[in-house]
């Protein structure tokens, strides 16, 4: 377990990466790698709806009825239903099309918009999955640098209610790639 956890502090906030199942996290919010329909799907999206129960989908439907599909890079918040987390922040990462279709900016935006929403709602802790690196096909090495970099720059820019951000990575390969990306980021700062 000891070396299965990497942690840094940014501007009074703790950023850590762990291997695990995000549906079991007890942070104030967990982030869902949703699709624009907000109607649930496979991967982490399906797991969150299964674990959280129908209240989450109910609220997603109301949001879509009110404002339409959720554009890539944006975020909305619902109840956490039966989850330990009180809230689910649904964001839509980019589908990988080779890197020339604004994928970097969209992925950065998905992380930043999620954190912005958490801060606007005075939340103290947020868990993220590895957005876009499953069905959406974003290469994990690149995605890991963007994910960590976006969160670190958000935290560095201003002190908000957010005191803890956790990346909850489902498989060893993804965890290892995030761990080495974080080491590199930390090494560059020193
Ligand atoms: P996307 O469509 O954004 O690529 P996916 O759900 O297909 O989203 O995959 C994103 C990441 O979430 C992948 O690394 C996948 O292994 C991971 N994942 C799947 N289930 C869970 C879970 N329960 N907790 C955390 N991560 C998960």
XYZ file of C-alpha atoms in Angstrom, residues 14-186:
173
model
C -3.636 17.845 -0.920
C -3.420 16.092 -4.291
C -3.071 12.326 -4.282
C -3.360 9.373 -6.617
C -4.613 5.998 -5.494
C -5.604 2.762 -7.145
C -9.252 1.943 -6.542
C -12.930 2.163 -7.397
C -14.258 5.720 -7.477
C -17.788 4.598 -6.541
C -16.416 3.764 -3.057
C -14.863 7.180 -2.425
C -16.172 9.276 0.453
C -15.072 12.671 -0.880
C -17.729 15.432 -1.053
C -18.016 14.800 -4.787
C -16.856 12.214 -7.255
C -16.470 13.155 -10.908
C -18.124 11.083 -13.607
C -16.588 10.719 -17.076
C -20.028 11.042 -18.651
C -21.129 11.437 -22.252
C -23.080 14.418 -23.582
C -26.450 12.681 -23.269
C -25.989 12.283 -19.477
C -28.037 9.105 -19.814
C -25.390 6.776 -18.419
C -23.171 4.416 -20.349
C -20.362 1.954 -19.877
C -17.140 2.208 -17.891
C -17.023 4.468 -14.888
C -20.325 6.130 -15.897
C -22.223 2.848 -15.673
C -20.513 1.939 -12.402
C -21.485 5.281 -10.800
C -25.142 4.998 -11.849
C -25.336 1.391 -10.655
C -23.808 2.191 -7.289
C -25.642 5.491 -6.786
C -29.119 4.385 -7.821
C -31.869 6.036 -9.923
C -31.839 9.465 -8.229
C -28.718 10.408 -10.208
C -30.270 9.631 -13.602
C -33.471 11.436 -12.572
C -31.517 14.622 -11.977
C -29.478 14.168 -15.156
C -32.734 13.985 -17.132
C -33.952 17.220 -15.553
C -30.694 18.942 -16.435
C -30.886 17.811 -20.070
C -34.559 18.861 -20.274
C -33.560 22.301 -19.003
C -30.315 22.960 -20.853
C -29.858 20.264 -23.480
C -26.913 17.948 -23.951
C -23.773 18.691 -21.964
C -21.043 20.010 -24.284
C -17.557 18.492 -24.186
C -15.413 20.164 -21.538
C -18.366 21.350 -19.403
C -19.602 20.044 -16.038
C -22.848 19.801 -14.063
C -23.587 18.509 -10.577
C -26.225 16.095 -9.236
C -26.905 14.285 -6.014
C -24.718 11.325 -5.149
C -27.813 9.225 -4.454
C -26.789 6.141 -2.462
C -23.073 6.824 -2.869
C -20.830 7.788 0.032
C -20.098 10.979 -1.899
C -22.880 13.571 -1.516
C -22.542 14.793 -5.096
C -21.598 13.584 -8.558
C -20.017 16.090 -10.915
C -20.654 14.952 -14.488
C -18.211 16.137 -17.090
C -17.615 15.171 -20.708
C -14.059 14.567 -21.845
C -13.050 14.601 -25.509
C -13.101 11.589 -27.783
C -9.543 11.066 -29.084
C -9.334 11.826 -32.819
C -5.546 11.952 -33.111
C -4.855 15.158 -31.183
C -5.683 17.772 -33.822
C -9.279 18.348 -32.814
C -8.780 20.407 -29.658
C -8.511 17.337 -27.453
C -5.921 18.904 -25.127
C -8.039 22.012 -24.475
C -11.214 19.967 -24.000
C -9.578 17.606 -21.522
C -8.098 20.524 -19.548
C -11.511 22.152 -19.562
C -13.241 19.024 -18.219
C -10.938 19.036 -15.162
C -11.066 22.802 -14.614
C -14.845 23.111 -15.026
C -15.336 20.247 -12.562
C -13.125 21.917 -9.963
C -14.752 25.299 -10.571
C -18.175 23.784 -9.924
C -16.914 22.068 -6.759
C -15.478 25.358 -5.484
C -18.667 27.282 -6.344
C -20.534 24.767 -4.192
C -18.055 25.085 -1.315
C -16.944 21.471 -1.514
C -13.745 20.468 0.273
C -12.851 17.201 -1.469
C -13.216 15.817 -4.986
C -12.260 12.500 -6.614
C -11.524 12.143 -10.325
C -11.288 9.097 -12.577
C -8.943 9.139 -15.577
C -11.273 11.039 -17.927
C -11.309 10.018 -21.627
C -8.727 7.211 -21.361
C -11.229 4.338 -21.566
C -13.851 4.155 -24.314
C -12.870 7.651 -25.524
C -9.380 6.408 -26.415
C -7.185 9.282 -25.179
C -3.573 8.021 -24.877
C -2.964 7.618 -21.143
C 0.551 9.122 -20.929
C -0.642 12.353 -22.513
C -3.922 12.362 -20.603
C -2.140 11.840 -17.269
C 0.059 14.910 -17.783
C -2.940 17.031 -18.729
C -5.057 15.709 -15.857
C -2.432 16.367 -13.183
C -1.257 19.610 -14.785
C -4.794 21.039 -15.004
C -5.590 20.215 -11.391
C -2.260 21.569 -10.123
C -2.618 24.841 -12.011
C -6.201 25.259 -10.813
C -5.109 24.751 -7.201
C -2.105 27.023 -7.626
C -4.102 29.900 -9.116
C -6.243 30.513 -6.064
C -7.128 29.163 -2.663
C -10.691 27.815 -2.803
C -12.820 25.581 -0.587
C -11.104 22.572 -2.181
C -8.600 21.042 0.223
C -8.279 17.572 -1.261
C -8.243 16.158 -4.799
C -7.860 12.415 -5.325
C -7.272 10.619 -8.618
C -8.856 7.192 -8.256
C -7.318 4.951 -10.886
C -8.974 1.667 -11.639
C -6.155 -0.460 -12.986
C -2.431 -0.825 -12.254
C -1.306 0.371 -15.644
C -3.225 3.645 -15.372
C -2.043 4.092 -11.784
C 1.604 3.532 -12.751
C 1.400 6.018 -15.611
C -0.156 8.696 -13.382
C 2.439 7.976 -10.680
C 5.332 8.499 -13.065
C 3.719 11.646 -14.532
C 3.379 13.045 -11.008
C 7.014 12.206 -10.172
C 8.129 14.062 -13.278
C 6.030 17.111 -12.440
C 7.399 17.171 -8.883
